[in-house]
Amino acid sequence: MSTEQKMVRIIALVAIALGSPAVAAPQASSAAADAKPPVVCKYVVTAEAGSKAFRMCLTKSEWAQREAQASKDANRIECRFQEVPGTRFRSKKICQPASAWAEHRRLEREAIEQIQRSVCVYGAGC
């Protein structure tokens, strides 16, 4: 082995020992390929009486599939927590079909638009 080959070997060993990115790149790419996609956790509510929200962890693509599948069914049951007026901590769970929630949103939007369209003139009795 020539002196030049020995120097190249020593430099490569020193670069590996110091963690040089140029030498360690093949290892990093294989580690990135083995890494799992990031997980997103959300709280989910079931329609069962007395049940509480629980934490569900899925990847972004799994959440997208789940939401796309659920949005196709208008008769699926959705549960939401609504605060009880006059209290700070109490809430009640209301479960309805998705179509009923959509109708509820539509009626609220119409009420808001009606309020915005009405013009109140001072002295006109409003």
XYZ file of C-alpha atoms in Angstrom:
126
model
C 0.000 0.000 0.000
C 1.430 3.322 -1.033
C 1.695 6.349 1.215
C -1.008 8.100 -0.784
C -3.489 5.232 -0.253
C -2.715 5.216 3.473
C -3.423 8.950 3.687
C -6.775 8.522 1.886
C -7.743 5.740 4.318
C -6.735 7.802 7.353
C -8.705 10.811 6.114
C -11.775 8.623 5.501
C -11.524 7.093 8.996
C -11.137 10.512 10.611
C -14.131 11.831 8.629
C -16.237 8.877 9.771
C -15.154 9.349 13.384
C -16.037 13.054 13.285
C -19.394 12.360 11.641
C -18.747 14.156 8.387
C -21.992 14.533 6.392
C -20.246 13.683 3.124
C -19.197 10.248 4.378
C -22.271 9.598 6.547
C -24.814 10.516 3.847
C -25.604 6.925 2.779
C -26.444 5.997 6.376
C -28.688 9.063 6.807
C -30.651 8.318 3.642
C -31.320 4.741 4.726
C -32.415 5.994 8.164
C -34.794 8.491 6.525
C -36.292 5.719 4.398
C -36.914 3.603 7.524
C -38.557 6.502 9.424
C -42.319 6.369 9.857
C -44.499 9.314 8.803
C -45.362 11.760 11.591
C -48.428 10.954 13.660
C -51.179 13.502 14.377
C -53.320 13.064 17.496
C -56.868 14.423 17.810
C -59.683 14.020 20.321
C -62.632 11.996 19.027
C -66.132 11.659 20.507
C -68.363 8.610 20.109
C -72.163 8.615 19.974
C -72.560 6.368 23.023
C -74.355 7.886 25.999
C -72.010 8.930 28.788
C -68.855 8.455 26.740
C -66.092 11.024 26.859
C -63.703 12.251 24.193
C -60.661 10.064 23.678
C -57.372 10.645 21.917
C -56.808 8.990 18.531
C -53.443 9.103 16.767
C -53.183 8.536 12.997
C -50.952 9.739 10.183
C -52.043 12.698 8.055
C -52.986 10.433 5.148
C -55.075 8.189 7.440
C -56.903 11.260 8.841
C -57.596 12.456 5.282
C -59.004 9.043 4.318
C -61.139 8.914 7.448
C -62.561 12.418 6.894
C -63.204 11.787 3.179
C -65.066 8.588 3.979
C -67.089 10.232 6.758
C -68.033 13.253 4.639
C -69.750 11.013 2.077
C -72.334 9.757 4.583
C -74.951 12.418 5.475
C -76.618 10.109 8.023
C -73.505 9.555 10.141
C -73.862 10.601 13.758
C -71.731 13.541 14.897
C -71.358 14.413 18.551
C -70.388 17.844 19.803
C -70.003 19.338 23.229
C -71.967 22.517 23.946
C -71.450 24.646 27.023
C -74.274 24.921 29.531
C -75.224 28.612 29.936
C -74.430 30.057 33.360
C -71.605 27.626 34.132
C -67.946 27.686 33.308
C -67.128 23.994 33.289
C -70.276 22.041 32.485
C -71.069 20.998 28.968
C -73.439 18.522 27.453
C -72.894 16.216 24.543
C -75.354 16.510 21.679
C -75.395 13.791 19.011
C -77.220 14.332 15.713
C -76.905 13.221 12.096
C -74.529 15.295 10.006
C -77.444 16.570 7.934
C -79.068 18.022 11.088
C -75.815 19.820 11.990
C -75.650 21.230 8.446
C -79.241 22.492 8.746
C -78.399 24.033 12.130
C -75.406 25.868 10.599
C -77.566 27.068 7.693
C -80.221 28.479 10.046
C -77.588 30.239 12.173
C -76.009 31.737 9.050
C -79.423 32.976 7.840
C -80.137 34.565 11.229
C -76.799 36.377 11.182
C -77.377 37.610 7.632
C -80.861 38.833 8.583
C -79.407 40.822 11.491
C -76.732 42.299 9.233
C -79.287 43.280 6.570
C -81.606 45.022 9.008
C -80.828 48.697 9.272
C -81.420 50.410 12.567
C -82.098 54.142 12.252
C -81.906 56.199 15.422
C -85.363 57.261 16.506
C -87.155 54.702 14.315
C -88.002 52.499 17.281
C -85.325 49.848 17.029
